[in-house]
Short mmCIF file of C-alpha atoms in Angstrom, two decimals:
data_model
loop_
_atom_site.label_atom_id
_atom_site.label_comp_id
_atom_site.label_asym_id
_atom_site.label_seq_id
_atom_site.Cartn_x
_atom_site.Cartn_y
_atom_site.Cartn_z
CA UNK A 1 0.00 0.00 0.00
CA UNK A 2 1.29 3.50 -0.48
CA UNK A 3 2.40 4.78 2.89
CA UNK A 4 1.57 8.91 1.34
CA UNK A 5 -2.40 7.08 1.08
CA UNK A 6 -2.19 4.97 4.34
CA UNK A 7 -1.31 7.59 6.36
CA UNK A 8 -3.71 9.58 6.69
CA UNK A 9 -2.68 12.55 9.11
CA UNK A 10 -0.31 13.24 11.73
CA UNK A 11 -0.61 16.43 14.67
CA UNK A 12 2.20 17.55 16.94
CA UNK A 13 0.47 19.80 19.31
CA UNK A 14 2.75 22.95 20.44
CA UNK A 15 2.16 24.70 24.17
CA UNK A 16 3.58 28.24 24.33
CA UNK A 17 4.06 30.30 27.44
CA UNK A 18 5.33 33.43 26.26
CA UNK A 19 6.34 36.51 27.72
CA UNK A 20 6.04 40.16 26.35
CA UNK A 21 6.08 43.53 26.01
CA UNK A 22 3.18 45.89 25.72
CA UNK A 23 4.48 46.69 22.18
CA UNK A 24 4.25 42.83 21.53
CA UNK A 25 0.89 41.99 23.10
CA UNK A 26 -0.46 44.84 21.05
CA UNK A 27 0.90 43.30 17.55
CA UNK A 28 -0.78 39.84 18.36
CA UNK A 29 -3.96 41.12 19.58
CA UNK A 30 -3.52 43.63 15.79
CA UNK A 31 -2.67 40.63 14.06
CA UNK A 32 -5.56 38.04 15.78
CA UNK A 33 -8.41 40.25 14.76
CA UNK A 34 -7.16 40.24 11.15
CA UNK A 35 -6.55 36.24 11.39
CA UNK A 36 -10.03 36.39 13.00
CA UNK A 37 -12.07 38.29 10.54
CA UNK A 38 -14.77 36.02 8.68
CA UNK A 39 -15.39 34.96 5.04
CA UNK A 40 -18.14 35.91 2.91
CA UNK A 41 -20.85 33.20 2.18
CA UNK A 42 -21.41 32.95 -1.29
CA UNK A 43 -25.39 33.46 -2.44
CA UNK A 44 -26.50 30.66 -3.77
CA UNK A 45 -27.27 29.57 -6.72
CA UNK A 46 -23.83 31.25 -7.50
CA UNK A 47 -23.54 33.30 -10.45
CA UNK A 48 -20.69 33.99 -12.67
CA UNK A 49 -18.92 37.22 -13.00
CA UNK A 50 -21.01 38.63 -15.89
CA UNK A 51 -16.89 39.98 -17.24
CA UNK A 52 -16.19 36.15 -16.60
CA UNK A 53 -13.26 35.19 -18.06
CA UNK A 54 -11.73 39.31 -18.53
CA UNK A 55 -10.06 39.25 -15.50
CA UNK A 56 -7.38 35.99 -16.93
CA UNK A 57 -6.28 37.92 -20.08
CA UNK A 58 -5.97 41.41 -18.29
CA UNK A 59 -4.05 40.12 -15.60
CA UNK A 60 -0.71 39.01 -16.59
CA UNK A 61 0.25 37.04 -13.42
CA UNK A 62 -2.07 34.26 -12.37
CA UNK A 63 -0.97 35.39 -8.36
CA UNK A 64 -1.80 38.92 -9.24
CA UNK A 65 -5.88 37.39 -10.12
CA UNK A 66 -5.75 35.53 -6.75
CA UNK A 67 -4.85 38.14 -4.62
CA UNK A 68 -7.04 40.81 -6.23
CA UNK A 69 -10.07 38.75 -5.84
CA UNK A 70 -9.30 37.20 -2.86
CA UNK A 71 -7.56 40.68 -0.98
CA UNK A 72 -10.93 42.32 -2.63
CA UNK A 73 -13.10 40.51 -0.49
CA UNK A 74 -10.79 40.47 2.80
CA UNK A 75 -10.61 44.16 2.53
CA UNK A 76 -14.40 44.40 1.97
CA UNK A 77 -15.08 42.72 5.16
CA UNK A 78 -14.81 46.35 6.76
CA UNK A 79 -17.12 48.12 4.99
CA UNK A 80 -20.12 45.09 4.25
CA UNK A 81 -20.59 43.05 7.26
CA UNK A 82 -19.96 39.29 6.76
CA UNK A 83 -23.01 38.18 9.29
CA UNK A 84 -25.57 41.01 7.26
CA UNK A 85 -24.45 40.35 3.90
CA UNK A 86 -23.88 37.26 1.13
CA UNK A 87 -21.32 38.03 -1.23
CA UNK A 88 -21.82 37.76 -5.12
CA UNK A 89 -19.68 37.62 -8.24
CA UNK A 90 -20.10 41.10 -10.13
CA UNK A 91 -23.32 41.44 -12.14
CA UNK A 92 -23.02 44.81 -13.83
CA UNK A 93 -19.56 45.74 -14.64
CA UNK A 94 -19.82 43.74 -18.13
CA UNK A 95 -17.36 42.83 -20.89
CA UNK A 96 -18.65 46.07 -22.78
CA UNK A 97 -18.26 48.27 -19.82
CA UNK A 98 -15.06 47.56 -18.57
CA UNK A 99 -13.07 46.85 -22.08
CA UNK A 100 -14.55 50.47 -22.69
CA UNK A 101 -12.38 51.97 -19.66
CA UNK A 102 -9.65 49.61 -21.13
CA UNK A 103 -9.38 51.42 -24.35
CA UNK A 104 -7.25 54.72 -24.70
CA UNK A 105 -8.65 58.62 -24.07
CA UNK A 106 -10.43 59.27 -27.42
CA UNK A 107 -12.17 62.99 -28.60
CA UNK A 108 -15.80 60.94 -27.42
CA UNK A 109 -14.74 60.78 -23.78
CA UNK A 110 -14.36 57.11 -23.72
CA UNK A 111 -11.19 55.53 -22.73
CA UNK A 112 -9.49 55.85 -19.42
CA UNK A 113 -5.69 54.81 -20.41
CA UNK A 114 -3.53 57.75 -21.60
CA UNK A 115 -4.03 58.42 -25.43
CA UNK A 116 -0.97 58.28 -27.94
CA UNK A 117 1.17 61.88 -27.81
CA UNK A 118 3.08 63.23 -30.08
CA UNK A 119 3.24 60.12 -32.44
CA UNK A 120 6.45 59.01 -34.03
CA UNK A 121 4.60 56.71 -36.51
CA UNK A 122 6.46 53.87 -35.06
CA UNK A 123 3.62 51.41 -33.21
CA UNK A 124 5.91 50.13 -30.80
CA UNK A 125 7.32 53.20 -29.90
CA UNK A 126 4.47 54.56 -29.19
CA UNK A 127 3.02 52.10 -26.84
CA UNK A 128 6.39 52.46 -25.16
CA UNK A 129 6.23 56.21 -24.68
CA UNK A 130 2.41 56.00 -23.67
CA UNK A 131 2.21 52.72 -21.62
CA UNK A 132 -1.07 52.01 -20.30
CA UNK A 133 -1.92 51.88 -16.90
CA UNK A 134 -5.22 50.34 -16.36
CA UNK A 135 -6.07 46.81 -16.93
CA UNK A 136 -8.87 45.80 -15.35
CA UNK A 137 -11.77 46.78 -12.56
CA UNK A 138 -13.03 43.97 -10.64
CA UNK A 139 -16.45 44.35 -9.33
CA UNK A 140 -18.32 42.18 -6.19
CA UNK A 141 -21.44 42.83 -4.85
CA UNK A 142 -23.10 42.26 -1.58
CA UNK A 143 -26.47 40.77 -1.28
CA UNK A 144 -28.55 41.49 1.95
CA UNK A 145 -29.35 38.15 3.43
CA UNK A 146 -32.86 39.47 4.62
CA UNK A 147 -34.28 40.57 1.85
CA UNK A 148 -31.89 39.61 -0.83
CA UNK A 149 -31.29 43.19 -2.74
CA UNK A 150 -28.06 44.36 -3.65
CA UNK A 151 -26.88 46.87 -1.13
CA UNK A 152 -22.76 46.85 -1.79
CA UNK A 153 -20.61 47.07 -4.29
CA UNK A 154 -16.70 46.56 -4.19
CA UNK A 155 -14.29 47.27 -6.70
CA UNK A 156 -10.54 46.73 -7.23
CA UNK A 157 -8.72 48.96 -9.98
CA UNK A 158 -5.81 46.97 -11.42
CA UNK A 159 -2.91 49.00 -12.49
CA UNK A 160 -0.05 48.05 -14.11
CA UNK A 161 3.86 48.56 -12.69
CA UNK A 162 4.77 47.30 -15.89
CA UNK A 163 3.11 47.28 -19.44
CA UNK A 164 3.55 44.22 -21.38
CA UNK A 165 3.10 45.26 -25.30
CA UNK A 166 1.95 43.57 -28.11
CA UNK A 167 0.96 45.61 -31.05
CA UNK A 168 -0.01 45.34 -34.71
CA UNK A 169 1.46 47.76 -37.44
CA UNK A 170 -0.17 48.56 -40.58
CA UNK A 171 1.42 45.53 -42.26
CA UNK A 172 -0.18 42.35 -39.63
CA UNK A 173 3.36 42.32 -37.93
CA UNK A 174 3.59 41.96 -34.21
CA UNK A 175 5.76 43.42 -31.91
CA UNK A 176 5.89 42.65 -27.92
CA UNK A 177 7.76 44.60 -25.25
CA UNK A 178 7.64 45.38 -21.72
CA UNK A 179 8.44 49.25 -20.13
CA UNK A 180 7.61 50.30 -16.46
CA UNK A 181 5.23 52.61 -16.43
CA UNK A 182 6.47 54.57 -13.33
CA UNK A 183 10.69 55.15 -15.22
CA UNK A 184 11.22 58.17 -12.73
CA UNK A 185 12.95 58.66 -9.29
CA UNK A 186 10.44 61.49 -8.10
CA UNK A 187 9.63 58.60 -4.85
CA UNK A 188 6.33 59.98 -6.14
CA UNK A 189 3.87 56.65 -7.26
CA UNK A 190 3.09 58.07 -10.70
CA UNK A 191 0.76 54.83 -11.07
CA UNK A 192 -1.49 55.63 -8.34
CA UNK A 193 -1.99 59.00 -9.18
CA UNK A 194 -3.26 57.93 -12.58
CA UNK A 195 -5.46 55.58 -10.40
CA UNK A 196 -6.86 58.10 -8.19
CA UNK A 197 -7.68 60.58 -11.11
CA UNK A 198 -9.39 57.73 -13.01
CA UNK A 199 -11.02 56.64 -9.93
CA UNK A 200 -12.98 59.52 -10.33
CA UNK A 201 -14.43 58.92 -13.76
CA UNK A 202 -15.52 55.69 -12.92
CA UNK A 203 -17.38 56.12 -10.14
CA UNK A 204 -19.35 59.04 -12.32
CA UNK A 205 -19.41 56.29 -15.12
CA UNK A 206 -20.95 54.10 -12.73
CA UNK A 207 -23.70 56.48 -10.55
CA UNK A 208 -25.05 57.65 -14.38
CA UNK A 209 -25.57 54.41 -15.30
CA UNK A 210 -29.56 53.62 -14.27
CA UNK A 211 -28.92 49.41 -14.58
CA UNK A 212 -26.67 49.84 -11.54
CA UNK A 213 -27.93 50.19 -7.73
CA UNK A 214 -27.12 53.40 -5.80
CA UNK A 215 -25.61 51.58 -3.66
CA UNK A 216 -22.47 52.49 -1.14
CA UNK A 217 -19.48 51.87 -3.20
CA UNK A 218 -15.72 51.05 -1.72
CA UNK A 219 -12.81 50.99 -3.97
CA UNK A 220 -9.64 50.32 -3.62
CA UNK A 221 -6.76 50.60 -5.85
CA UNK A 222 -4.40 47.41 -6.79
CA UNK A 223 -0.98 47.46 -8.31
CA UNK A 224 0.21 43.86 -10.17
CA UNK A 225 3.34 42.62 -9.95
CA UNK A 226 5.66 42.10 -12.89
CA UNK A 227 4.25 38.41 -15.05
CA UNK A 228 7.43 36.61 -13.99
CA UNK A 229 7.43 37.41 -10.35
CA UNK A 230 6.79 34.84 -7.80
CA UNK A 231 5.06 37.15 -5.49
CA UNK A 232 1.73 39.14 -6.09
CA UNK A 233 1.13 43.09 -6.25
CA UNK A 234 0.02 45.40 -3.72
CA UNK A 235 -3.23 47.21 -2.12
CA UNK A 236 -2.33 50.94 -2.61
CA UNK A 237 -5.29 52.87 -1.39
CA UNK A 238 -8.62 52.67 -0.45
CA UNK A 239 -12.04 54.62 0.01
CA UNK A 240 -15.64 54.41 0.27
CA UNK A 241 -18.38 56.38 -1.39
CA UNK A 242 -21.75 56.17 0.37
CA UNK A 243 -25.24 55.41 -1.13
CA UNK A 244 -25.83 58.77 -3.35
CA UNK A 245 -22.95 59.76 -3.29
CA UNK A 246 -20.68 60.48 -6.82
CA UNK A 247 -17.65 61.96 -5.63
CA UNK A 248 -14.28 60.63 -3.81
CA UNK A 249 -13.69 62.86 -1.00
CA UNK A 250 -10.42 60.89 0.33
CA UNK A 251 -8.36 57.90 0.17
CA UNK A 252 -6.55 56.13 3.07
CA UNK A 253 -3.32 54.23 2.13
CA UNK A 254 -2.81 50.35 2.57
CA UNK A 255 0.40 49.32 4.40
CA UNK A 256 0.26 45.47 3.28
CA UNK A 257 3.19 44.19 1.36
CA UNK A 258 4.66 40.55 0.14
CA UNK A 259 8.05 39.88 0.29
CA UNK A 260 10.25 37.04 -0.71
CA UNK A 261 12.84 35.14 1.68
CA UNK A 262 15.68 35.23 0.57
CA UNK A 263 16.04 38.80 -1.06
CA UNK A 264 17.65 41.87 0.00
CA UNK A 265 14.54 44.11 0.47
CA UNK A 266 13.21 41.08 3.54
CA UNK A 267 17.15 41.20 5.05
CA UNK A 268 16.30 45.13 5.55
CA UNK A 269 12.77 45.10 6.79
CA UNK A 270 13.28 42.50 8.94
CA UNK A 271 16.94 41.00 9.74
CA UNK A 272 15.63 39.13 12.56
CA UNK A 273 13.07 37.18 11.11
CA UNK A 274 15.74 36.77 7.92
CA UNK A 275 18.46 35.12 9.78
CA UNK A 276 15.77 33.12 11.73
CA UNK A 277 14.92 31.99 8.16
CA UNK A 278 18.40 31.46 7.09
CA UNK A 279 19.05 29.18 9.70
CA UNK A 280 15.79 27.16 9.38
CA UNK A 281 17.10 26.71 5.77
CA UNK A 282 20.32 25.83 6.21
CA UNK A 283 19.07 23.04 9.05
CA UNK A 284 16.75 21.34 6.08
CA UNK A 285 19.30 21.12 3.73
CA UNK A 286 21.78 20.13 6.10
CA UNK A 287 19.73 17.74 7.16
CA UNK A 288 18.48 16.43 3.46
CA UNK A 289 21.44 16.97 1.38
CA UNK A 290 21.24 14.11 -0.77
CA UNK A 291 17.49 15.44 -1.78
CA UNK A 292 19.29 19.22 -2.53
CA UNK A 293 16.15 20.90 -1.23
CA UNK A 294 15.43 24.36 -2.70
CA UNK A 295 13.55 26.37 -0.08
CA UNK A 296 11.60 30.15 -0.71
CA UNK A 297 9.83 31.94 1.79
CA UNK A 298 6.50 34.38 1.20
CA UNK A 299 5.75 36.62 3.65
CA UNK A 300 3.27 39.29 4.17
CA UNK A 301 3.36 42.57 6.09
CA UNK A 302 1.02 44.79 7.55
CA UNK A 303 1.82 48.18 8.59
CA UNK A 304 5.38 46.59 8.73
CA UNK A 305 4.73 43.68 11.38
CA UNK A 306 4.54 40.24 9.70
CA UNK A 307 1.12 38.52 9.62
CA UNK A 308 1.55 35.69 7.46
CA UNK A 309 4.39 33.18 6.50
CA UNK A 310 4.68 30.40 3.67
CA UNK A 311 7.53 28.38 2.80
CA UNK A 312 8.04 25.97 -0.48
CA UNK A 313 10.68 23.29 0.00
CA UNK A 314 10.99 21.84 -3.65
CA UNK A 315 12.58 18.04 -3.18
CA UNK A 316 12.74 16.65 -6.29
CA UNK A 317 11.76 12.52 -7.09
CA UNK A 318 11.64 12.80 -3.44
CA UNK A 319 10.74 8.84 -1.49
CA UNK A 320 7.58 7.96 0.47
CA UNK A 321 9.77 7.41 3.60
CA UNK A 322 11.98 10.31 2.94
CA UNK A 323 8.88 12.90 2.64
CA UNK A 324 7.85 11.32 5.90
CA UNK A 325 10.98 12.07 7.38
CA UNK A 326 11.23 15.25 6.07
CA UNK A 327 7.79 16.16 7.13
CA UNK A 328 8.56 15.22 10.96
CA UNK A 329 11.92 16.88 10.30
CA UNK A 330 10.54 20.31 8.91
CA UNK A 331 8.08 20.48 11.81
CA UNK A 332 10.20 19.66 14.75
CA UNK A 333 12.77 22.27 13.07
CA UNK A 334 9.80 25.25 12.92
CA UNK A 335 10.30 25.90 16.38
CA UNK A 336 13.23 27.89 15.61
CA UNK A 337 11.11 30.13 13.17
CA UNK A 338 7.96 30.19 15.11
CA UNK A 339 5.41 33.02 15.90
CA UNK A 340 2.93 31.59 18.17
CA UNK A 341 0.27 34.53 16.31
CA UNK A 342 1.45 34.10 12.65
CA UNK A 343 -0.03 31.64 10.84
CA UNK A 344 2.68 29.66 8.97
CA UNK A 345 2.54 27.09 5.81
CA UNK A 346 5.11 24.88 4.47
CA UNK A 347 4.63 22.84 0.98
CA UNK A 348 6.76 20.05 0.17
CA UNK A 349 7.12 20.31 -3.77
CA UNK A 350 8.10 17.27 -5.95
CA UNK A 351 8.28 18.44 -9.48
CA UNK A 352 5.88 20.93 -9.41
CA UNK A 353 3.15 18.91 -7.57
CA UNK A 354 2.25 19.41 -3.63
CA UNK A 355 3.20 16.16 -1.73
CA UNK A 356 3.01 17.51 1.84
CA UNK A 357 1.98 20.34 3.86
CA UNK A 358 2.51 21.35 7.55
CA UNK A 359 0.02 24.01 8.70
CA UNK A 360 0.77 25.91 12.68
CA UNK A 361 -2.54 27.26 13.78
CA UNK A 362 -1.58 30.15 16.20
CA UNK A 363 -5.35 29.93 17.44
CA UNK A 364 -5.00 26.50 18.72
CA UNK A 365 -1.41 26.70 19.17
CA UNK A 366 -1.18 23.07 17.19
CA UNK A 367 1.30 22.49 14.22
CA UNK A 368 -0.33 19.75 11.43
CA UNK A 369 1.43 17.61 9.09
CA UNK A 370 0.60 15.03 6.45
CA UNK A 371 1.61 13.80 2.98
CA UNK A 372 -1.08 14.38 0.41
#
C-alpha cells in the first residue's frame, strides 16, 4: 500500500508560554483580529462574474488574479458586514463596460488609459512612450441576506507597474515589449496617481448608469506585480463612497506588502526574522542533502509587522519514507522560526506537484502535518 495514502494525518500539538512587552501583546492582539475576521458566504445559486473570463487575459500574473479577488473581499469585510451580507460575483460591470475603460482617451470621452502623444509613426514606440496603466476593474457585490437586494458594491482597480506590449502595425506584424510605467525617481507613485484621477471617472461612469444600484461603493486601488514574479502586487489605497454619493472625498493608504525570503529588500525590513529563516534553511538542507532541497519563503506585512508566513521546499523525485521524514523533520525544526500569532505554511514540492503540507494554527497553538 502506499504509505503517502495509508497515512492519513499526523498532529504535533505545540504549548507556548510566552512573555512580552506591551508593544508585543499589542501586535498579536492587531494581528488576531485580522486572522479572525470572517469569510463571505457565497449566495447561492452562484452566479458567474457577468466579465467572466476578462479578469485571466488582463491580468498578466495568475498570483496577481488571486490576490485581487481574494484581498478584494478580505478588505471588503470592513465596509459590508460578513453576518448582514452574502457576497456575489459582479453582475453589472460587463465585458462592454469595462473593455470600454480599457481602451485609450479618445475625442468621445471614452477611454481611461492615456491616449498616444506626439506620435512618431512607429507602433511600438508609441506604446512604449504612452504605456497604459489600467487593466482591469473587478467588481463584487453584496447581497442582503434578509431581503436579498443588492446593497454593496466593491471594486478593485488593477494598475499596471509594468506594461507588457503587443501591437499590430499597418502591415499584420507583431511586436511585444515590456516598459515600467512609473521610469522616474520622483519617490512619487506616478501609477497611483493615474489611479486616483481615473477613480474619479468611474465612479461618475458608474452612478449615471440607471442598470446599476445606488448603492455604497468602496474601492480600492491594486498594483500587479511584474508576469514573472513569484510574489503578487500590492493594495495601494482605499475609500468608500456612500449610497448617493458620486464623488471621492479621500483615500486612506494600505500598508500590506509581500516579500520574498531570501532577497535583499526582507534582510532590511526584517533582519531578525531573515536570519531566523536562514538558519531554518540551512538546518533542512543540512539535514536532506542528498534530496538538494530548494527552499523560498513568502511573507506578508502589515503596517510593517509580519502577519503571514509560507515556505516551499521543492525536493525533487523525493521517497515515500523520505517525505515522511522530512515532514517530521521540517516540523520539529519550525520551532526555531515560530510566531505563536502568525499563521505559517510549508509545501513540500516534488516536481511541481504538492506532496506535503505542515500548517501551525496560532489559534489553537497546534502544528499539522501530512503527505497528500
Amino acid at each position: 500500500m502506499d504509505i503517502r495514502k495509508s497515512m492519513l494525518f499526523f498532529i504535533t500539538p505545540l504549548l507556548f508560554l510566552v512573555s512580552c512587552s506591551n508593544d508585543d501583546q499589542v501586535v498579536k492582539n492587531d494581528i488576531s483580529t485580522f486572522q479572525e475576521k470572517k469569510i463571505y458566504e457565497i449566495k447561492q445559486p452562484a452566479k458567474f462574474n457577468v466579465s467572466r473570463g476578462l479578469i485571466l487575459s488582463n491580468i498578466n500574473n495568475s498570483l496577481n488574479v488571486n490576490e485581487i479577488e481574494r484581498g478584494l473581499m478580505d478588505l471588503s469585510v470592513n465596509h459590508f458586514s460578513t453576518n448582514k451580507f452574502y457576497m456575489q460575483e459582479g453582475q453589472y460591470l460587463d465585458k462592454t463596460i469595462i473593455s470600454q475603460w480599457l481602451d485609450r482617451k479618445s475625442k468621445e470621452g471614452f477611454g481611461l488609459n492615456p491616449s498616444i502623444k506626439n506620435s512618431t509613426g512607429d507602433v511600438l514606440e508609441d506604446e512604449k512612450n504612452n504605456p497604459k496603466i489600467l487593466s482591469h476593474v473587478l467588481e463584487q457585490n453584496f447581497i442582503n441576506k434578509e431581503n436579498g437586494k443588492v446593497e454593496g458594491m466593491s471594486l478593485a482597480i488593477s494598475l499596471n507597474e509594468f506594461y507588457d506590449i503587443r501591437v499590430t502595425d499597418d502591415k499584420g506584424l507583431v511586436y511585444t515589449d515590456q516598459v515600467k510605467v512609473d521610469s522616474n525617481d520622483d519617490n512619487v507613485n506616478d501609477v497611483e496617481n493615474y489611479g486616483k484621477e481615473i477613480a474619479e471617472i468611474i465612479i461618475k461612469d458608474i452612478r449615471n448608469n440607471k442598470k446599476i444600484p445606488n448603492v455604497p461603493i468602496y474601492v480600492t486601488l491594486y498594483q500587479e506585480s511584474n508576469k514573472n514574479d513569484i510574489i503578487p502586487g500590492i493594495f495601494l489605497a482605499e475609500t468608500f463612497i456612500p449610497e448617493g454619493g458620486n464623488r471621492i472625498d479621500e483615500w486612506t493608504d494600505i500598508d500590506i506588502k509581500n516579500y520574498t525570503f531570501p532577497s535583499d529588500s526582507l534582510y532590511s525590513l526584517d533582519k531578525d526574522t531573515y536570519d531566523k529563516l536562514l538558519n531554518f534553511k540551512e538546518d533542512i538542507q543540512k539535514g536532506f542533502k542528498h534530496l538538494n532541497p530548494k527552499i523560498i519563503g513568502k511573507l506578508r506585512y502589515q503596517n510593517g509587522k509580519l502577519i503571514d508566513l509560507k515556505i516551499d521546499v521543492n525536493v525533487p523525485l523525493i521517497k515515500d519514507t523520505e517525505l515522511i521524514g522530512l515532514l517530521q523533520f521540517t516540523g520539529d525544526k519550525l520551532n526555531t522560526i515560530l510566531f505563536d500569532y502568525i499563521p505559517i505554511t510549508i509545501r513540500i514540492i516534488d516536481q511541481k506537484q504538492d506532496v506535503g503540507i505542515i500548517l501551525w494554527d496560532p489559534i489553537k497553538k497546534q502544528l499539522y502535518a501530512t503527505p497528500i
